[in-house]
Structures are given as structure tokens and as C-alpha cells.
Amino acid sequence: MTKWVYSFSEVDLAENQVGGEWEGVRALLGGKGANLAEMTRLGVPVPPGFTVTTEACLAYLDEGGQFPDGAWEQIIEALHSVEEVTGKRFGDAANPLLVSCRSGAKFSMPGMMDTVLNIGLNDEVVSGLVDATGNAHFVYDSYRRLIQMFSTVVLGIREEPFEDALAKHRASQGVESDSDLTVDELVAITWEFKTIVERYAGRPFPADPMEQLRLAVESVFRSWNGKRAIDYRNAAGIPHDLGTGVNIQTMVFGNMGEDSATGVAMSRNATTGEPTMEGDYLINAQGEDVVAGNRATNPLAELADHMPKAHAEFAAIAKRLEQHYRDMQDMEFTVEHGKLWMLQTRDGKRTAQAAVRIAVDMVEEGLISKNEALLRITPGQVDFFLHPSFVPSSLETAVEDGRHLATGLNVSPGAAVGVVAFDADLAERWAKDGRDVIMVRPETQPDDVHGMLAANGILTSRGGRTSHAALVARQFGKPAVVGASSIEIDLMERVMRVGDTVVSEGEWLSIDGTSGHIYLGELDTRIPSVDNEWLTKLLSWADEVRDIGVWTNADYPRDAQRARSYGAEGIGLCRTEHMFFEPDRLPVVQRMIMAKISADRDAALAELLPMQREDFVGIFRAMDGLPVTIRLLDPPLHEFLPDFEELMTDLTDLKLRVKASSTLTEINELLAQIQADETMLRRVEALHEANPMLGLRGVRLGIMLPELTRMQVRAIFEAACQVAKDGVDVHPKIMIPLTAHVNELSRQRAALEEEARAVMSEHATAIDYSFGTMIEIPRAALTADEIAKNAEFFSFGTNDLTQMTFGISRDDAEKAFLVKYLEDGILDANPFATIDPKGVGELMRIAVKKGRTTRPDLEAGICGEHGGDPDSIALCRRLELDYVSCSPPRVPVARLAAAQAAITDAGEVAVAPV
Ligand code: ADP
Ligand code: MG
Ligand code: MG
């Protein structure tokens, strides 16, 4: 007979059942159940209870809503055991056992599946319990909560009728909080609630405790397939075939009076990572009250004054659980008449900053190894350090102008700017239209997640650090400020108010999730520095274990500088075309292209030479001591000329002006202009290509216009000689793009190297240089043994290589069919984001292998955008590339990803990142 139910004291049995792996226990019992059982084993005070397995859930759903054989019987049996342990009886009016019914899947899905508390109460039990406790307030408070939760969660009635009834009673008593209602009010409310149930559900509230329990369990099972659960799993990448566990647990009561409380806490600060506990609690309250954000909570530190004994015990348990799980814990607790009970623990969600600091601190505390720390941080979390914050001057101006609107809790760092949208659907729609959006809600709920993901940032007026909004924002790295209680949101009028200030939907707002401040208008943002003590340390550990270089793509000295400060070890791609586009140069470049006779072309090139030289001087200085790979001109020439249509319009315009002009000089000037434009137009037409991507570009340009690439090489070597004389350690690498055939390369290289030698001898300076090529065309990859004769290095231009291998142009694909290909699963991943391992990756493998048969010390790297993608980095490492080169802001990410690839390839199991 299958074992469907495990008591919290049977974690050993569960472990045996799954073969000893803790992940298996979590899969079987769900995360909540597994940890409740583990805490029980550790001797932490946990109210007795049991878990119905995820397998039972799947079987129930599979069988179309039938308990699998023996499951219900096992539940009853387990309930009897709990009765024995507690000395109470389920449904017994004299000494009743009350339980909660809690869902819990393998991965925590905040707020996805609802919990029902106080199961086992009915009119009879209630009166018995009043006699036994002498606390009618507590009993009726619990009863009305049961009816409300049961009806909304299990019977599917909406919250509003219940909330309206409560609001009416609060108003008539003039109290703010439900806990301040009198016993009489509570009694009246339970009656009203029961009428609501009959009216909306067409059936009475079930008085039979067993029926309550059975319906609650079934409802948890079914909630696995609820829409919000499915949406959340889709967003978080959680598989749909895991099922949820159901935990039935003896109730403990935080609502028994002033010596009772309930709260949630993190064992470290989840925002900054500081090693101090943080949390919230409420006196005389139950469960959800703390996270619901209806009542102002007290910070955990105050519990030390209120209930010193419980606080001390909790602090010790938090520490112990951290040591046991070797990670920061997110815990729930309840104090009943001064006695502490633990109700949940799990690895806590945290910001990127906190994740890094906690991982590093835990290494230094001896809790985890450096490699574990490296595996715990996701590349995305490192990326987060490069996200925007407000430009200080912009911030100052906002403050001076009185645009500081309000302050809330800083629950998920980063600055975000956007227009206010008051609901998730609108936020999503506006974001799709390309607008920047801040989603503003009183508080968020699971069905708001799509809007939260679409928004740049999230703002709520209610809720604490552990509210739904805070959890989701942290998990998805969205800047968020919650609980900004001075903001009053009017969803009917679609405005928010702070004092006299009114902000309407669609107006600009800027929020700072790092500080919690909220500003009116559109503040400027900037990329912060990665100069964070803990990140620096973590990345230095990454550098110790990684065995593939991390270089950068940089065209300007400032980018080179920045990348170097992020840890780049060289430039893998310096494109020269950007320099040609500078406004003061473009006319010269155009003259060079337009030249009819070579004397004119030489004159234009001579003008460009010193400009190019200066570019390289700056970059060489910035990269003193490191290699700099410079790619010779690559794009088709027409890119440097004006657009055909634009020229036509200009011409028409000029002709009209001739007609209208009155003086001869004016006419002459215009005519000269017209003539120039017409020449340009003819050249543009002449350079027009049917398929520019496959046209006159790359090495072909150098073959057709050898003076051009020779000028570039001269500029590079003159710059190198110049800085070398100043003591700069310079290592230029000349990279010829888009080679298909070895003969292209041999010719170009011979001409260019001759120029290089000429410059070096003119300056009597020897420069350490090398010549190489990009591998971007399948033919080059397949003939790499020949190519390598003339190339000292290969650099994979994986963007073009992907286009040429798939035979698709990226721009056209993204516009037309790539999305459908991904949606329909024709492609598993976007090959322009992650290298296609079977096609493009295979070509790379062949190229490296063949290239190194000719030239064993052939250096190989990648300089496409893929160089910053973690999966592609892992592939490059396996292909034995020497380095990956990526944009400056990806450099820190690549350092971590390279280390992770080295660790996981060496067989160390990845610890699931939080
Ligand atoms: P969630 O996953 O939404 O946090 P939980 O199952 O953890 O749902 O329960 C919701 C709230 O009810 C929590 O605050 C929890 O601590 C509280 N709770 C659950 N079971 C009990 C119990 N047996 N006694 C007291 N409080 C409980
Ligand atoms: Mg819940
Ligand atoms: Mg919980």
C-alpha cells in the first residue's frame, strides 16, 4: 500500500522512501512539509501535524478528483495520532483539536495556494471552547476567520461580502482593527458570515469538522492547477508536474490576547544582506494578519522588550536553522501565551546585493565553501549591480523642487522611472507599447504578477517587507517600494494623493527601491559602479577558479577603461567603424568613398589617418599591458552615405528654393549644392547592393580598397609606436573580418604586414603584434587548417556565424518569424542570445580543432554578443577557447559564469540558486 501521509516525526521514513536525497524529500513532501518535519527532527518546537504527499495530489488530480486508494484513511489515522500527542480531539466540544490545512509545493510559490486556519470549529465546539478558555473574543475571532477563509478558499466565494461586513462593524464601533471589535460584534459577524455563505454558495457552511477537513484538502490539491498557480510557475520557470503537498497541523494561537503574537522574520537582512535578523510581528493576531498589511506591524527588534524570553528563543532557533540549512532562513512563528512555536522555515528570498553579501559572509563564517558561494549567485544577480540608480544632481534638483513625494519600505533595490499605471493589465499593455511604467497598487496579489513583470518598478501603499509585492519584486529583480502609507490610492478616480498633491494615472513617477524614496516626475538614472566590497571579493574568487579569459568589446577609451575596472583582461573587439561615424569625420569618410581618382582618395585617407591614430592612442593607454584586438573596417560603404530617400527629398527641396531665390549668389550656391547632392545620389545608387550582408564588406573591402585598410594599419602602428615611446606596454592584434577563403587572408595580410613593418622601421620601434581573422563564415570554419596558416588568432563573430549557418538575417528573423519559432518550439532557444550548440557550436569545434592542427598555439576567442551569455560561455570553455569577449557591463557577469562553468564541469553539483 502506498504511503500517502507522513507525520512530521517521520522524516526518516520519507528520506528512506526517496533514497536519502533531501531534494527528493522536498519533492515528496513539498518544501513546507519537508522543513516542518526537519525542524521537528532538530527538536525545534513545531505544532504536531502531518503531510499528505505531492504524489497524493498528483494521483487525486489524475483520477479526476478522487482520493487515491487508502489516502483518506491514512489522513484520519494520522489525525488520530495528532490527537494522542496533543491530548485533544478533533470535533470534541469539551477539548477540541483545531488544525490548519496548508499547501506547500517543492518550490515556494508565495501566496499561490491558500491556507485555511482553525479547521474543526462549529457552533458546538465554539461554545465548548469558550467555556474551556474563558476567552470568547479569541474563540469568535477564530470562528469568523475560519468561515471567511474556508468560504473564500474552498467554496470560492469572493472576499468582498466578508470584508464589507467587517468594515461595516468596524465603522459602527469606530475601531481600526478587527482585533478591536467586541465579542458581541464578532458573534454577530459569524452569523452574518454564515448567511453570506448560504447566499453565495447555495449551501450552508459545513458544520462537520471531518467534512471541513476533507474539502480543504481537496481544495489545496485542486489549487495546483489554478490559474494563478500556473501563471506563477510559468513566470518562475517551475515545472507543472510536481504537485503540492498538504500539511495538516495543530493550531497554535497568536490571537489569545496580549501575551500572544504572530510574526515573520529573516535570519539576515534580505535587502542588504547584513547579518542581523529582521522581521515584523503583531500582538494578538493570527497568521496572515502580518503579511496582509491591514495592520501596522512592529519591527522584530521590539519583541525583545515585549516578550524577551520568546525573542531570545527565536533568535537562537534562527541561528540554529541557518547553521543547519547553511543559508539565510525566512521563518514564521507564533507565540501562544508566551510560548514560542515555529510554523515555517525556508531559504529566504533576497536582493542581489543581499545574496552576494550573504554568500561571501557565509564563506568567511566557515558555513559554505567558496565554490558554493560562487554557485549560489546567479549571473542575473551580478548583472543587477549594473542597473541604474538616480543621477545625484537629478536627485538633488528633485528634492530642491519639492518633488519628494513619499517614503516607503526599500524592499527591492534599483531606481525605476515610468508612468503610473494603477492595474496590472494596463501596466502590461503600456509596457508592450514601449512605455516605461511604474505599477502602483494598494497591495499586490498573485493575479497582478504579469503587470509587475512588465513594469519597470512597483509601488504599494500597504504591506511590509514580507508582503507579496516585496517577495515578487525581489525574486524578479524589480525595483520596489512598498508600504508607502502616506499615499492614498483612489482606484475609482484613478489618482493617488499625498496631502494636497494629486498624481493621475499616466503621470511620471520615479521610485528608488534602494532608499525607499518616491519622487514626482522623471529623474535621470545612471549605471552604478560594481564597486561593492562583497561583489569584488566574490569575483576575485571567480577569477581564482575560472580557466577562460574574460575580455571586452570596446570601441572608445572610456569603454575600455570601464571594462578594465570591471576586470576585463584585454579587448577582444575594437570596431573601427564607429570612429568613422563621428560627425567631424563622416564628411571626410564620404569624400574618400566618393573619390573618382586615387589622388582624391589618398587625400581623404591622409586626413583620416591622424584621427584614427588618436583613437588608438587613447585605447592603448587605457589597456596598458593588455592585448587590444582591432578589427579593420567591416560594414558596407553605403552605410556611411546618406539615405537614398533623404537625398531625393533634399534635392526637391533645393530645387524649390532655387525658384524662390532672388539673388544670383544665392542661386549659385544652391546650384552647387544640387550638383553635389546629385553626385552623391549617383554614388549611393552605384553602391546599392541587393544583399548588403553578403556584399562588399569585411575583408572584401580591403581587397577592393587596399589603401583604406593600409591607412588603418598605419594608424594602429603609429599609435603603438607613439605610446610605446611613452612607456606604455602595447599589444595590438590586427583582426581581418569576414574571411571565407585563405587567399583573401594571405593577400590582405601580406599587404598589411608590409605597412606595419614600414611604420615600425620609420619609428625604429618594435611592437609585439599579431595578425588574425574573424571566423564568421562556415567556409572559414571548415577550412580553418588553411586559414590558420595566415592567422595567429581566430575570433568567432558568432552573430554573423549564426546568420550564415542558419541562413537567416537576424533583423528579418526577429521581425518576422523568430518569436513564432520559439513559441512553437521549433527552436528551443534564441540562437542570437545563446550559441546554437549543434550547428554553430559544431562549426566552432571544427575550426578550433583544425586550426590548432596547423598552429598548435593558435589563440581562439569569441567576440559576438554571445560572449556575455552564461550558457555560451560554458560552451566556449568546453571548446577550449582562450577567452570570451563581451560588452563592458557583461564583464562581471562573464567572470562569474566562467567560474561556474569550471566548477560544474569539474563535477561539483550546482546548489540551486535562490
Ligand atoms: P503561506 O504559504 O501563504 O505563507 P501558510 O501555510 O504558511 O501559507 O500559512 C498562512 C499563515 O497561517 C502563516 O502566517 C502561518 O504561520 C499561519 N499558520 C499556518 N498554520 C498554522 C497553525 N497550525 N497555527 C498557527 N498559525 C498557522
Ligand atoms: Mg497564503
Ligand atoms: Mg507561510
XYZ file of N, CA, C and O in Angstrom, residues 620-715:
384
model
N 45.028 52.298 -26.430
C 46.260 51.616 -25.989
C 46.666 52.060 -24.595
O 47.091 51.265 -23.772
N 46.521 53.349 -24.344
C 46.875 53.833 -22.998
C 45.961 53.200 -21.956
O 46.412 52.742 -20.904
N 44.657 53.171 -22.265
C 43.703 52.607 -21.295
C 44.001 51.134 -21.034
O 43.775 50.626 -19.938
N 44.511 50.439 -22.044
C 44.708 48.995 -21.899
C 46.192 48.645 -21.706
O 46.600 47.524 -22.011
N 46.949 49.574 -21.195
C 48.381 49.365 -20.937
C 48.638 47.960 -20.374
O 48.081 47.594 -19.343
N 49.462 47.186 -21.099
C 49.820 45.855 -20.603
C 48.901 44.749 -21.084
O 49.192 43.570 -20.882
N 47.785 45.102 -21.730
C 46.816 44.073 -22.144
C 46.641 44.083 -23.665
O 46.847 45.106 -24.316
N 46.244 42.950 -24.231
C 46.051 42.882 -25.676
C 44.851 43.712 -26.148
O 43.848 43.808 -25.439
N 44.995 44.290 -27.322
C 43.902 45.060 -27.917
C 43.681 44.556 -29.346
O 44.550 44.685 -30.197
N 42.523 43.944 -29.564
C 42.227 43.407 -30.889
C 41.434 44.442 -31.682
O 40.344 44.843 -31.262
N 42.001 44.872 -32.806
C 41.335 45.903 -33.607
C 40.853 45.287 -34.911
O 41.631 44.695 -35.655
N 39.572 45.425 -35.128
C 39.017 44.894 -36.367
C 39.068 45.964 -37.449
O 38.610 47.088 -37.232
N 39.572 45.620 -38.595
C 39.588 46.562 -39.718
C 38.165 46.759 -40.219
O 37.270 45.969 -39.920
N 38.017 47.821 -41.007
C 36.666 48.239 -41.399
C 35.839 47.070 -41.955
O 36.303 46.315 -42.797
N 34.608 46.959 -41.466
C 33.774 45.798 -41.790
C 32.502 46.105 -42.575
O 32.166 45.392 -43.505
N 31.752 47.184 -42.240
C 30.421 47.300 -42.856
C 30.478 47.778 -44.302
O 31.463 48.383 -44.725
N 29.426 47.525 -45.062
C 29.347 48.005 -46.438
C 29.424 49.531 -46.479
O 28.897 50.205 -45.584
N 30.062 50.059 -47.518
C 30.332 51.502 -47.560
C 29.069 52.344 -47.581
O 29.067 53.475 -47.083
N 28.005 51.817 -48.139
C 26.809 52.660 -48.259
C 26.305 53.099 -46.898
O 25.609 54.087 -46.780
N 26.701 52.380 -45.853
C 26.268 52.791 -44.508
C 26.812 54.156 -44.120
O 26.296 54.797 -43.220
N 27.878 54.577 -44.795
C 28.466 55.875 -44.458
C 27.871 57.014 -45.291
O 28.196 58.167 -45.087
N 27.060 56.649 -46.254
C 26.472 57.671 -47.128
C 25.031 57.949 -46.706
O 24.402 57.122 -46.047
N 24.529 59.118 -47.099
C 23.145 59.416 -46.728
C 22.169 58.446 -47.394
O 22.498 57.803 -48.385
N 21.013 58.409 -46.822
C 19.962 57.531 -47.315
C 19.429 58.042 -48.656
O 19.296 59.243 -48.877
N 19.142 57.132 -49.570
C 18.673 57.481 -50.910
C 17.432 58.378 -50.848
O 17.368 59.448 -51.456
N 16.445 57.952 -50.093
C 15.180 58.711 -49.998
C 15.433 60.114 -49.472
O 14.873 61.092 -49.972
N 16.289 60.204 -48.470
C 16.572 61.504 -47.867
C 17.196 62.446 -48.885
O 16.852 63.630 -48.955
N 18.120 61.883 -49.651
C 18.773 62.693 -50.669
C 17.756 63.229 -51.683
O 17.807 64.389 -52.081
N 16.839 62.374 -52.073
C 15.816 62.765 -53.038
C 14.991 63.927 -52.501
O 14.736 64.914 -53.191
N 14.576 63.819 -51.262
C 13.767 64.882 -50.652
C 14.567 66.175 -50.603
O 14.052 67.256 -50.928
N 15.837 66.050 -50.193
C 16.715 67.214 -50.122
C 16.795 67.921 -51.469
O 16.710 69.155 -51.547
N 16.965 67.101 -52.500
C 17.119 67.659 -53.841
C 15.869 68.436 -54.262
O 15.955 69.554 -54.760
N 14.735 67.847 -54.045
C 13.481 68.511 -54.388
C 13.402 69.840 -53.664
O 13.041 70.876 -54.249
N 13.746 69.796 -52.409
C 13.715 70.982 -51.571
C 14.619 72.069 -52.137
O 14.213 73.234 -52.280
N 15.855 71.670 -52.499
C 16.815 72.634 -53.049
C 16.279 73.268 -54.336
O 16.390 74.475 -54.547
N 15.688 72.423 -55.165
C 15.187 72.921 -56.451
C 14.078 73.949 -56.244
O 14.017 74.964 -56.943
N 13.246 73.686 -55.269
C 12.179 74.637 -54.966
C 12.762 75.969 -54.491
O 12.271 77.038 -54.832
N 13.825 75.843 -53.716
C 14.433 77.072 -53.183
C 15.082 77.901 -54.281
O 15.122 79.119 -54.211
N 15.614 77.215 -55.311
C 16.199 77.951 -56.437
C 15.141 78.850 -57.057
O 15.370 80.026 -57.321
N 13.966 78.271 -57.262
C 12.858 79.021 -57.857
C 12.543 80.265 -57.053
O 12.298 81.335 -57.597
N 12.574 80.113 -55.740
C 12.140 81.208 -54.879
C 13.237 82.226 -54.612
O 12.960 83.311 -54.097
N 14.488 81.895 -54.952
C 15.572 82.797 -54.547
C 15.658 84.025 -55.468
O 15.282 83.982 -56.642
N 16.219 85.122 -54.906
C 16.195 86.389 -55.629
C 17.594 86.823 -56.072
O 17.749 87.468 -57.095
N 18.620 86.450 -55.281
C 19.954 86.937 -55.672
C 20.720 85.866 -56.427
O 20.497 84.670 -56.254
N 21.665 86.352 -57.251
C 22.447 85.453 -58.075
C 23.372 84.575 -57.216
O 23.503 83.371 -57.462
N 23.985 85.178 -56.218
C 24.879 84.389 -55.358
C 24.120 83.235 -54.701
O 24.612 82.108 -54.632
N 22.935 83.564 -54.266
C 22.122 82.522 -53.615
C 21.861 81.373 -54.593
O 22.042 80.196 -54.262
N 21.470 81.776 -55.824
C 21.182 80.759 -56.837
C 22.413 79.898 -57.103
O 22.344 78.669 -57.145
N 23.566 80.560 -57.214
C 24.796 79.821 -57.490
C 25.117 78.810 -56.392
O 25.484 77.673 -56.641
N 24.962 79.270 -55.163
C 25.224 78.375 -54.024
C 24.315 77.155 -54.066
O 24.752 76.022 -53.886
N 23.049 77.440 -54.318
C 22.082 76.335 -54.350
C 22.400 75.357 -55.484
O 22.327 74.142 -55.304
N 22.784 75.920 -56.634
C 23.093 75.045 -57.774
C 24.285 74.147 -57.463
O 24.290 72.946 -57.781
N 25.290 74.727 -56.806
C 26.470 73.937 -56.432
C 26.054 72.801 -55.505
O 26.482 71.643 -55.650
N 25.190 73.142 -54.568
C 24.692 72.147 -53.614
C 23.938 71.027 -54.342
O 24.114 69.836 -54.047
N 23.117 71.458 -55.314
C 22.350 70.467 -56.072
C 23.281 69.516 -56.811
O 23.101 68.291 -56.795
N 24.332 70.107 -57.386
C 25.261 69.275 -58.133
C 25.916 68.249 -57.201
O 26.025 67.055 -57.525
N 26.345 68.707 -56.040
C 26.994 67.809 -55.080
C 26.040 66.688 -54.674
O 26.405 65.510 -54.628
N 24.813 67.081 -54.406
C 23.819 66.079 -53.992
C 23.576 65.058 -55.094
O 23.397 63.874 -54.828
N 23.556 65.549 -56.330
C 23.297 64.605 -57.416
C 24.444 63.624 -57.599
O 24.225 62.437 -57.840
N 25.666 64.102 -57.426
C 26.823 63.201 -57.480
C 26.693 62.141 -56.391
O 26.889 60.943 -56.614
N 26.368 62.626 -55.203
C 26.200 61.717 -54.060
C 25.122 60.677 -54.374
O 25.311 59.484 -54.151
N 24.033 61.174 -54.935
C 22.920 60.278 -55.247
C 23.365 59.170 -56.208
O 23.038 57.997 -56.031
N 24.146 59.571 -57.220
C 24.607 58.568 -58.185
C 25.502 57.543 -57.508
O 25.410 56.355 -57.749
N 26.349 58.013 -56.569
C 27.262 57.103 -55.869
C 26.455 56.146 -54.973
O 26.751 54.965 -54.883
N 25.453 56.730 -54.318
C 24.598 55.900 -53.455
C 23.931 54.809 -54.295
O 23.896 53.637 -53.911
N 23.453 55.230 -55.474
C 22.829 54.241 -56.356
C 23.831 53.180 -56.780
O 23.539 51.990 -56.799
N 25.040 53.638 -57.099
C 26.067 52.704 -57.571
C 26.443 51.709 -56.484
O 26.733 50.549 -56.749
N 26.462 52.191 -55.224
C 26.871 51.305 -54.129
C 25.724 50.438 -53.623
O 25.922 49.583 -52.773
N 24.536 50.712 -54.148
C 23.390 49.946 -53.678
C 23.613 48.448 -53.908
O 24.039 48.046 -54.983
N 23.335 47.662 -52.906
C 23.514 46.214 -53.055
C 22.194 45.520 -52.802
O 21.421 45.944 -51.951
N 21.986 44.429 -53.525
C 20.749 43.680 -53.337
C 20.761 43.046 -51.958
O 19.737 42.910 -51.305
N 21.928 42.696 -51.476
C 22.024 41.960 -50.227
C 23.283 42.367 -49.474
O 24.270 41.641 -49.478
N 23.239 43.537 -48.866
C 24.466 44.107 -48.296
C 25.178 43.182 -47.307
O 26.391 43.184 -47.216
N 24.391 42.385 -46.575
C 25.025 41.499 -45.599
C 25.994 40.536 -46.280
O 26.988 40.107 -45.709
N 25.683 40.210 -47.530
C 26.528 39.274 -48.277
C 27.315 39.991 -49.360
O 27.825 39.377 -50.289
N 27.415 41.325 -49.242
C 28.009 42.099 -50.335
C 29.439 42.532 -50.076
O 30.233 41.801 -49.466
N 29.716 43.769 -50.511
C 31.077 44.285 -50.404
C 31.314 44.769 -48.981
O 31.026 45.908 -48.630
N 31.838 43.881 -48.159
C 32.123 44.221 -46.769
C 33.234 43.317 -46.276
O 33.676 42.418 -46.981
N 33.666 43.551 -45.037
C 34.693 42.701 -44.431
C 35.985 42.747 -45.216
O 36.359 43.788 -45.775
N 36.627 41.601 -45.292
C 37.930 41.534 -45.961
C 37.813 41.962 -47.421
O 38.749 42.474 -48.024
N 36.638 41.798 -47.986
C 36.441 42.158 -49.400
C 36.702 43.636 -49.629
O 37.192 44.045 -50.680
N 36.349 44.466 -48.621
C 36.620 45.899 -48.723
C 38.106 46.149 -48.846
O 38.564 46.965 -49.653
N 38.861 45.442 -48.020
C 40.322 45.620 -48.028
C 40.929 45.185 -49.346
O 41.932 45.736 -49.795
N 40.318 44.165 -49.968
C 40.811 43.695 -51.261
C 40.516 44.751 -52.336
O 41.348 45.061 -53.177
N 39.304 45.326 -52.276
C 38.893 46.288 -53.294
C 39.495 47.675 -53.054
O 39.746 48.418 -53.994
N 39.651 48.043 -51.792
C 40.187 49.368 -51.459
C 41.402 49.212 -50.556
O 41.358 49.565 -49.375
N 42.496 48.675 -51.051
C 43.622 48.360 -50.167
C 44.166 49.589 -49.436
O 44.669 49.473 -48.325
N 44.013 50.794 -50.054
C 44.540 51.993 -49.384
C 43.854 52.216 -48.037
O 44.461 52.738 -47.109
N 42.580 51.834 -47.982
C 41.797 52.077 -46.778
C 42.328 51.267 -45.594
O 42.634 51.810 -44.531
N 42.440 49.960 -45.782
C 42.901 49.140 -44.656
C 44.370 49.426 -44.348
O 44.786 49.363 -43.199
N 45.130 49.777 -45.410
C 46.541 50.129 -45.139
C 46.620 51.362 -44.243
O 47.417 51.411 -43.311
N 45.757 52.333 -44.512
C 45.730 53.523 -43.662
C 45.412 53.122 -42.217
O 46.030 53.610 -41.273
N 44.453 52.197 -42.065
C 44.080 51.796 -40.696
C 45.256 51.142 -39.979
O 45.524 51.429 -38.809
N 45.953 50.269 -40.708
C 47.089 49.590 -40.083
C 48.196 50.596 -39.747
O 48.807 50.546 -38.687
N 48.395 51.550 -40.653
C 49.391 52.586 -40.367
C 49.000 53.347 -39.089
O 49.839 53.555 -38.200
N 47.732 53.702 -38.983
C 47.279 54.434 -37.794
C 47.523 53.611 -36.530
O 47.990 54.129 -35.512
